[in-house]
């Protein structure tokens, strides 16, 4: 039978470990101080533990909590992945419209970027730099487009999965570094990209390092 691995945040793992140790210590004290006190029975997934000492079931519960904390996958802000997304390598669902962002990615991996943003942090020091993230691009508070992407440090590239405008059409790329146009599939680290959203051109720039940052502003000569 294949065992299921559960995903916990670092805080949850720490809590389980501390609580487990505490319950084990409490069970040991009860067992030493009240060895003749009736115990109890614990059953879980077909495994049953019973005892005549009141402290033994507590010790079993504590050891179970410690075991779970050691076997859990840490998710959330770390490199292991965000809750609900599985591994950081798991590709999210492609966007059809900007409103699909929160369906495709967890909220902590989605950032709203207003036109005029300068080096806005989209993934800080404690967050994964390699998991997929989403950007809701706005102008005057109104959504003009959305992107899902991930940073690949080895190549220095941002891989673009989806780029759509507010009308649910594929976003148009006017140029990447040199003149030209085509689909937005990747962006070199800290390279300006000229994109058109709803008939207006913007400059988009993604940067990866200790943080992931974005520049987004109206295009100008």
PDB file of C-alpha atoms in Angstrom:
ATOM      1  CA  UNK A   1       0.000   0.000   0.000  1.00  0.00           C
ATOM      2  CA  UNK A   2       1.355   3.375  -0.951  1.00  0.00           C
ATOM      3  CA  UNK A   3       1.515   5.798   1.964  1.00  0.00           C
ATOM      4  CA  UNK A   4       0.107   9.273   1.578  1.00  0.00           C
ATOM      5  CA  UNK A   5       2.411  12.207   2.276  1.00  0.00           C
ATOM      6  CA  UNK A   6       0.831  15.255   3.828  1.00  0.00           C
ATOM      7  CA  UNK A   7       1.914  18.858   3.240  1.00  0.00           C
ATOM      8  CA  UNK A   8       2.446  21.203   6.169  1.00  0.00           C
ATOM      9  CA  UNK A   9       3.872  24.658   6.617  1.00  0.00           C
ATOM     10  CA  UNK A  10       7.034  25.086   8.662  1.00  0.00           C
ATOM     11  CA  UNK A  11       4.972  26.512  11.543  1.00  0.00           C
ATOM     12  CA  UNK A  12       2.662  23.479  11.513  1.00  0.00           C
ATOM     13  CA  UNK A  13       5.583  21.044  11.483  1.00  0.00           C
ATOM     14  CA  UNK A  14       7.210  22.891  14.391  1.00  0.00           C
ATOM     15  CA  UNK A  15       3.933  22.860  16.347  1.00  0.00           C
ATOM     16  CA  UNK A  16       3.458  19.116  15.779  1.00  0.00           C
ATOM     17  CA  UNK A  17       7.004  18.392  16.905  1.00  0.00           C
ATOM     18  CA  UNK A  18       6.768  20.531  20.052  1.00  0.00           C
ATOM     19  CA  UNK A  19       3.288  19.229  20.913  1.00  0.00           C
ATOM     20  CA  UNK A  20       4.398  15.653  20.344  1.00  0.00           C
ATOM     21  CA  UNK A  21       7.388  15.993  22.654  1.00  0.00           C
ATOM     22  CA  UNK A  22       5.193  17.657  25.275  1.00  0.00           C
ATOM     23  CA  UNK A  23       2.588  14.906  25.165  1.00  0.00           C
ATOM     24  CA  UNK A  24       5.285  12.205  25.425  1.00  0.00           C
ATOM     25  CA  UNK A  25       6.755  13.921  28.492  1.00  0.00           C
ATOM     26  CA  UNK A  26       3.289  14.278  30.041  1.00  0.00           C
ATOM     27  CA  UNK A  27       2.527  10.611  29.367  1.00  0.00           C
ATOM     28  CA  UNK A  28       5.801   9.547  30.979  1.00  0.00           C
ATOM     29  CA  UNK A  29       5.046  11.625  34.080  1.00  0.00           C
ATOM     30  CA  UNK A  30       1.525  10.178  34.359  1.00  0.00           C
ATOM     31  CA  UNK A  31       2.920   6.672  33.939  1.00  0.00           C
ATOM     32  CA  UNK A  32       5.512   7.235  36.673  1.00  0.00           C
ATOM     33  CA  UNK A  33       3.249   9.041  39.148  1.00  0.00           C
ATOM     34  CA  UNK A  34       0.067   7.034  38.577  1.00  0.00           C
ATOM     35  CA  UNK A  35       1.127   3.592  37.314  1.00  0.00           C
ATOM     36  CA  UNK A  36      -2.080   1.922  38.529  1.00  0.00           C
ATOM     37  CA  UNK A  37      -4.513   4.406  36.949  1.00  0.00           C
ATOM     38  CA  UNK A  38      -6.605   2.719  34.208  1.00  0.00           C
ATOM     39  CA  UNK A  39      -5.439   3.433  30.703  1.00  0.00           C
ATOM     40  CA  UNK A  40      -7.384   3.521  27.487  1.00  0.00           C
ATOM     41  CA  UNK A  41      -7.584   2.365  23.915  1.00  0.00           C
ATOM     42  CA  UNK A  42      -6.528   4.189  20.729  1.00  0.00           C
ATOM     43  CA  UNK A  43      -7.453   2.921  17.251  1.00  0.00           C
ATOM     44  CA  UNK A  44      -6.428   4.526  13.952  1.00  0.00           C
ATOM     45  CA  UNK A  45      -6.459   3.106  10.420  1.00  0.00           C
ATOM     46  CA  UNK A  46      -6.756  -0.464  11.688  1.00  0.00           C
ATOM     47  CA  UNK A  47      -4.029  -0.141  14.335  1.00  0.00           C
ATOM     48  CA  UNK A  48      -5.186  -0.451  17.924  1.00  0.00           C
ATOM     49  CA  UNK A  49      -3.206   0.354  21.088  1.00  0.00           C
ATOM     50  CA  UNK A  50      -4.523  -0.288  24.607  1.00  0.00           C
ATOM     51  CA  UNK A  51      -2.908  -0.272  28.023  1.00  0.00           C
ATOM     52  CA  UNK A  52      -3.568  -0.552  31.731  1.00  0.00           C
ATOM     53  CA  UNK A  53      -1.455   2.519  32.446  1.00  0.00           C
ATOM     54  CA  UNK A  54      -2.979   5.927  31.790  1.00  0.00           C
ATOM     55  CA  UNK A  55       0.300   7.336  30.504  1.00  0.00           C
ATOM     56  CA  UNK A  56       0.917   4.901  27.641  1.00  0.00           C
ATOM     57  CA  UNK A  57      -1.840   6.182  25.293  1.00  0.00           C
ATOM     58  CA  UNK A  58      -0.485   9.714  25.778  1.00  0.00           C
ATOM     59  CA  UNK A  59       3.002   8.562  24.858  1.00  0.00           C
ATOM     60  CA  UNK A  60       1.644   6.855  21.721  1.00  0.00           C
ATOM     61  CA  UNK A  61      -0.191  10.033  20.676  1.00  0.00           C
ATOM     62  CA  UNK A  62       2.943  12.106  21.231  1.00  0.00           C
ATOM     63  CA  UNK A  63       5.119   9.735  19.218  1.00  0.00           C
ATOM     64  CA  UNK A  64       2.564   9.797  16.400  1.00  0.00           C
ATOM     65  CA  UNK A  65       2.673  13.609  16.303  1.00  0.00           C
ATOM     66  CA  UNK A  66       6.475  13.546  16.177  1.00  0.00           C
ATOM     67  CA  UNK A  67       6.404  10.983  13.356  1.00  0.00           C
ATOM     68  CA  UNK A  68       3.918  13.072  11.354  1.00  0.00           C
ATOM     69  CA  UNK A  69       6.033  16.200  11.781  1.00  0.00           C
ATOM     70  CA  UNK A  70       9.062  14.345  10.465  1.00  0.00           C
ATOM     71  CA  UNK A  71       7.243  12.850   7.473  1.00  0.00           C
ATOM     72  CA  UNK A  72       5.283  15.922   6.402  1.00  0.00           C
ATOM     73  CA  UNK A  73       6.248  17.913   3.341  1.00  0.00           C
ATOM     74  CA  UNK A  74       6.855  21.534   4.175  1.00  0.00           C
ATOM     75  CA  UNK A  75       5.003  23.860   1.831  1.00  0.00           C
ATOM     76  CA  UNK A  76       3.942  27.502   1.705  1.00  0.00           C
ATOM     77  CA  UNK A  77       6.861  29.934   1.722  1.00  0.00           C
ATOM     78  CA  UNK A  78       9.647  27.415   1.229  1.00  0.00           C
ATOM     79  CA  UNK A  79      11.094  25.841  -1.884  1.00  0.00           C
ATOM     80  CA  UNK A  80       8.999  22.684  -1.484  1.00  0.00           C
ATOM     81  CA  UNK A  81       5.838  24.202  -2.924  1.00  0.00           C
ATOM     82  CA  UNK A  82       2.769  26.140  -1.930  1.00  0.00           C
ATOM     83  CA  UNK A  83      -0.262  24.583  -0.265  1.00  0.00           C
ATOM     84  CA  UNK A  84      -2.622  23.022  -2.769  1.00  0.00           C
ATOM     85  CA  UNK A  85      -0.165  23.068  -5.693  1.00  0.00           C
ATOM     86  CA  UNK A  86       1.965  19.997  -4.964  1.00  0.00           C
ATOM     87  CA  UNK A  87       5.549  20.174  -6.159  1.00  0.00           C
ATOM     88  CA  UNK A  88       7.003  23.445  -7.399  1.00  0.00           C
ATOM     89  CA  UNK A  89       7.517  21.645 -10.737  1.00  0.00           C
ATOM     90  CA  UNK A  90       3.775  21.080 -11.170  1.00  0.00           C
ATOM     91  CA  UNK A  91       2.459  23.246 -13.993  1.00  0.00           C
ATOM     92  CA  UNK A  92      -0.709  25.186 -13.101  1.00  0.00           C
ATOM     93  CA  UNK A  93      -3.783  25.262 -15.285  1.00  0.00           C
ATOM     94  CA  UNK A  94      -3.418  27.608 -18.249  1.00  0.00           C
ATOM     95  CA  UNK A  95      -5.290  30.899 -18.073  1.00  0.00           C
ATOM     96  CA  UNK A  96      -8.145  31.731 -20.372  1.00  0.00           C
ATOM     97  CA  UNK A  97      -8.832  35.066 -18.675  1.00  0.00           C
ATOM     98  CA  UNK A  98      -7.149  37.105 -15.905  1.00  0.00           C
ATOM     99  CA  UNK A  99      -9.861  36.043 -13.445  1.00  0.00           C
ATOM    100  CA  UNK A 100      -8.570  32.464 -13.735  1.00  0.00           C
ATOM    101  CA  UNK A 101      -5.431  33.420 -11.790  1.00  0.00           C
ATOM    102  CA  UNK A 102      -6.835  32.507  -8.382  1.00  0.00           C
ATOM    103  CA  UNK A 103      -8.178  29.236  -9.782  1.00  0.00           C
ATOM    104  CA  UNK A 104      -4.832  28.301 -11.263  1.00  0.00           C
ATOM    105  CA  UNK A 105      -2.523  29.388  -8.430  1.00  0.00           C
ATOM    106  CA  UNK A 106      -2.727  29.874  -4.631  1.00  0.00           C
ATOM    107  CA  UNK A 107      -3.315  33.489  -3.595  1.00  0.00           C
ATOM    108  CA  UNK A 108       0.181  33.877  -2.108  1.00  0.00           C
ATOM    109  CA  UNK A 109       1.672  33.184  -5.554  1.00  0.00           C
ATOM    110  CA  UNK A 110      -0.385  35.909  -7.288  1.00  0.00           C
ATOM    111  CA  UNK A 111       0.600  39.583  -7.258  1.00  0.00           C
ATOM    112  CA  UNK A 112      -1.234  42.643  -8.579  1.00  0.00           C
ATOM    113  CA  UNK A 113       1.129  44.914 -10.495  1.00  0.00           C
ATOM    114  CA  UNK A 114      -0.064  48.450 -11.270  1.00  0.00           C
ATOM    115  CA  UNK A 115       1.301  50.341 -14.276  1.00  0.00           C
ATOM    116  CA  UNK A 116       4.256  52.388 -13.053  1.00  0.00           C
ATOM    117  CA  UNK A 117       5.536  49.662 -10.710  1.00  0.00           C
ATOM    118  CA  UNK A 118       9.296  49.911 -10.210  1.00  0.00           C
ATOM    119  CA  UNK A 119      11.178  46.852  -8.900  1.00  0.00           C
ATOM    120  CA  UNK A 120       8.057  45.584  -7.116  1.00  0.00           C
ATOM    121  CA  UNK A 121       8.833  42.438  -5.129  1.00  0.00           C
ATOM    122  CA  UNK A 122       6.653  39.533  -6.210  1.00  0.00           C
ATOM    123  CA  UNK A 123       8.510  36.820  -4.248  1.00  0.00           C
ATOM    124  CA  UNK A 124      10.502  37.916  -1.216  1.00  0.00           C
ATOM    125  CA  UNK A 125      13.476  36.362   0.548  1.00  0.00           C
ATOM    126  CA  UNK A 126      11.447  33.657   2.334  1.00  0.00           C
ATOM    127  CA  UNK A 127       9.368  32.625  -0.685  1.00  0.00           C
ATOM    128  CA  UNK A 128      10.211  30.134  -3.403  1.00  0.00           C
ATOM    129  CA  UNK A 129      11.889  31.676  -6.450  1.00  0.00           C
ATOM    130  CA  UNK A 130      11.337  28.697  -8.725  1.00  0.00           C
ATOM    131  CA  UNK A 131       7.631  27.916  -8.281  1.00  0.00           C
ATOM    132  CA  UNK A 132       5.038  29.177 -10.709  1.00  0.00           C
ATOM    133  CA  UNK A 133       3.606  32.618  -9.969  1.00  0.00           C
ATOM    134  CA  UNK A 134       0.954  34.851 -11.498  1.00  0.00           C
ATOM    135  CA  UNK A 135       0.792  38.571 -12.205  1.00  0.00           C
ATOM    136  CA  UNK A 136      -2.407  40.553 -12.582  1.00  0.00           C
ATOM    137  CA  UNK A 137      -1.396  43.628 -14.591  1.00  0.00           C
ATOM    138  CA  UNK A 138      -3.489  46.735 -13.941  1.00  0.00           C
ATOM    139  CA  UNK A 139      -3.642  50.313 -15.237  1.00  0.00           C
ATOM    140  CA  UNK A 140      -5.564  52.855 -13.215  1.00  0.00           C
ATOM    141  CA  UNK A 141      -6.766  50.019 -11.012  1.00  0.00           C
ATOM    142  CA  UNK A 142      -8.344  48.182 -13.948  1.00  0.00           C
ATOM    143  CA  UNK A 143      -7.067  44.819 -15.095  1.00  0.00           C
ATOM    144  CA  UNK A 144      -5.370  44.937 -18.502  1.00  0.00           C
ATOM    145  CA  UNK A 145      -3.744  41.514 -18.545  1.00  0.00           C
ATOM    146  CA  UNK A 146      -2.333  38.543 -16.670  1.00  0.00           C
ATOM    147  CA  UNK A 147       0.722  36.310 -16.800  1.00  0.00           C
ATOM    148  CA  UNK A 148       1.690  32.964 -15.294  1.00  0.00           C
ATOM    149  CA  UNK A 149       5.426  32.286 -15.219  1.00  0.00           C
ATOM    150  CA  UNK A 150       8.312  30.722 -13.333  1.00  0.00           C
ATOM    151  CA  UNK A 151      11.977  31.599 -12.931  1.00  0.00           C
ATOM    152  CA  UNK A 152      14.669  29.120 -13.989  1.00  0.00           C
ATOM    153  CA  UNK A 153      17.900  30.256 -12.269  1.00  0.00           C
ATOM    154  CA  UNK A 154      20.126  27.860 -14.242  1.00  0.00           C
ATOM    155  CA  UNK A 155      19.261  29.560 -17.540  1.00  0.00           C
ATOM    156  CA  UNK A 156      18.398  33.004 -16.205  1.00  0.00           C
ATOM    157  CA  UNK A 157      15.070  32.790 -18.014  1.00  0.00           C
ATOM    158  CA  UNK A 158      11.496  33.390 -16.962  1.00  0.00           C
ATOM    159  CA  UNK A 159       9.368  30.730 -18.635  1.00  0.00           C
ATOM    160  CA  UNK A 160       5.985  32.161 -19.568  1.00  0.00           C
ATOM    161  CA  UNK A 161       3.096  29.721 -19.496  1.00  0.00           C
ATOM    162  CA  UNK A 162       0.181  32.077 -20.247  1.00  0.00           C
ATOM    163  CA  UNK A 163      -0.114  35.726 -21.246  1.00  0.00           C
ATOM    164  CA  UNK A 164      -3.630  37.087 -21.783  1.00  0.00           C
ATOM    165  CA  UNK A 165      -5.259  40.506 -21.891  1.00  0.00           C
ATOM    166  CA  UNK A 166      -8.382  41.659 -20.049  1.00  0.00           C
ATOM    167  CA  UNK A 167     -10.540  40.610 -23.009  1.00  0.00           C
ATOM    168  CA  UNK A 168      -9.292  37.013 -22.664  1.00  0.00           C
ATOM    169  CA  UNK A 169      -7.189  37.222 -25.816  1.00  0.00           C
ATOM    170  CA  UNK A 170      -3.556  36.193 -26.075  1.00  0.00           C
ATOM    171  CA  UNK A 171      -1.337  39.151 -25.198  1.00  0.00           C
ATOM    172  CA  UNK A 172       0.763  40.537 -28.044  1.00  0.00           C
ATOM    173  CA  UNK A 173       4.537  40.987 -27.817  1.00  0.00           C
ATOM    174  CA  UNK A 174       5.896  43.868 -29.884  1.00  0.00           C
ATOM    175  CA  UNK A 175       9.551  43.193 -29.183  1.00  0.00           C
ATOM    176  CA  UNK A 176      11.959  41.281 -26.993  1.00  0.00           C
ATOM    177  CA  UNK A 177      15.303  43.108 -26.862  1.00  0.00           C
ATOM    178  CA  UNK A 178      15.515  43.373 -30.683  1.00  0.00           C
ATOM    179  CA  UNK A 179      12.650  44.385 -33.024  1.00  0.00           C
ATOM    180  CA  UNK A 180      10.197  41.601 -33.723  1.00  0.00           C
ATOM    181  CA  UNK A 181       6.917  40.156 -32.557  1.00  0.00           C
ATOM    182  CA  UNK A 182       5.424  36.832 -31.568  1.00  0.00           C
ATOM    183  CA  UNK A 183       4.120  34.841 -28.635  1.00  0.00           C
ATOM    184  CA  UNK A 184       5.592  35.510 -25.217  1.00  0.00           C
ATOM    185  CA  UNK A 185       7.187  32.181 -24.229  1.00  0.00           C
ATOM    186  CA  UNK A 186      10.219  33.294 -22.219  1.00  0.00           C
ATOM    187  CA  UNK A 187      11.938  36.434 -21.001  1.00  0.00           C
ATOM    188  CA  UNK A 188      15.620  36.808 -20.196  1.00  0.00           C
ATOM    189  CA  UNK A 189      16.369  37.984 -16.666  1.00  0.00           C
ATOM    190  CA  UNK A 190      16.110  41.795 -16.405  1.00  0.00           C
ATOM    191  CA  UNK A 191      15.326  42.198 -20.117  1.00  0.00           C
ATOM    192  CA  UNK A 192      12.733  44.750 -21.269  1.00  0.00           C
ATOM    193  CA  UNK A 193       9.787  43.318 -23.159  1.00  0.00           C
ATOM    194  CA  UNK A 194       7.348  45.556 -25.018  1.00  0.00           C
ATOM    195  CA  UNK A 195       3.824  44.164 -24.832  1.00  0.00           C
ATOM    196  CA  UNK A 196       0.462  45.383 -26.079  1.00  0.00           C
ATOM    197  CA  UNK A 197      -2.633  45.021 -23.915  1.00  0.00           C
ATOM    198  CA  UNK A 198      -6.009  46.317 -25.074  1.00  0.00           C
ATOM    199  CA  UNK A 199      -4.391  48.552 -27.682  1.00  0.00           C
ATOM    200  CA  UNK A 200      -1.812  50.135 -25.345  1.00  0.00           C
ATOM    201  CA  UNK A 201       1.893  49.322 -25.171  1.00  0.00           C
ATOM    202  CA  UNK A 202       3.756  48.669 -21.933  1.00  0.00           C
ATOM    203  CA  UNK A 203       7.295  47.781 -20.936  1.00  0.00           C
ATOM    204  CA  UNK A 204       7.561  44.643 -18.835  1.00  0.00           C
ATOM    205  CA  UNK A 205      10.753  43.606 -17.059  1.00  0.00           C
ATOM    206  CA  UNK A 206      11.169  40.565 -14.784  1.00  0.00           C
ATOM    207  CA  UNK A 207      14.174  40.087 -12.538  1.00  0.00           C
ATOM    208  CA  UNK A 208      15.266  37.132 -10.448  1.00  0.00           C
ATOM    209  CA  UNK A 209      17.881  36.875  -7.706  1.00  0.00           C
ATOM    210  CA  UNK A 210      17.511  37.077  -3.941  1.00  0.00           C
ATOM    211  CA  UNK A 211      13.990  38.331  -4.748  1.00  0.00           C
ATOM    212  CA  UNK A 212      11.750  38.146  -7.784  1.00  0.00           C
ATOM    213  CA  UNK A 213      10.885  41.636  -8.983  1.00  0.00           C
ATOM    214  CA  UNK A 214       8.888  43.229 -11.760  1.00  0.00           C
ATOM    215  CA  UNK A 215       8.888  46.565 -13.578  1.00  0.00           C
ATOM    216  CA  UNK A 216       5.725  47.456 -15.485  1.00  0.00           C
ATOM    217  CA  UNK A 217       5.092  50.847 -17.061  1.00  0.00           C
ATOM    218  CA  UNK A 218       3.613  52.527 -20.151  1.00  0.00           C
ATOM    219  CA  UNK A 219       5.936  52.176 -23.114  1.00  0.00           C
ATOM    220  CA  UNK A 220       7.744  55.303 -24.151  1.00  0.00           C
ATOM    221  CA  UNK A 221      10.584  56.060 -26.582  1.00  0.00           C
TER     222      UNK A 221
END
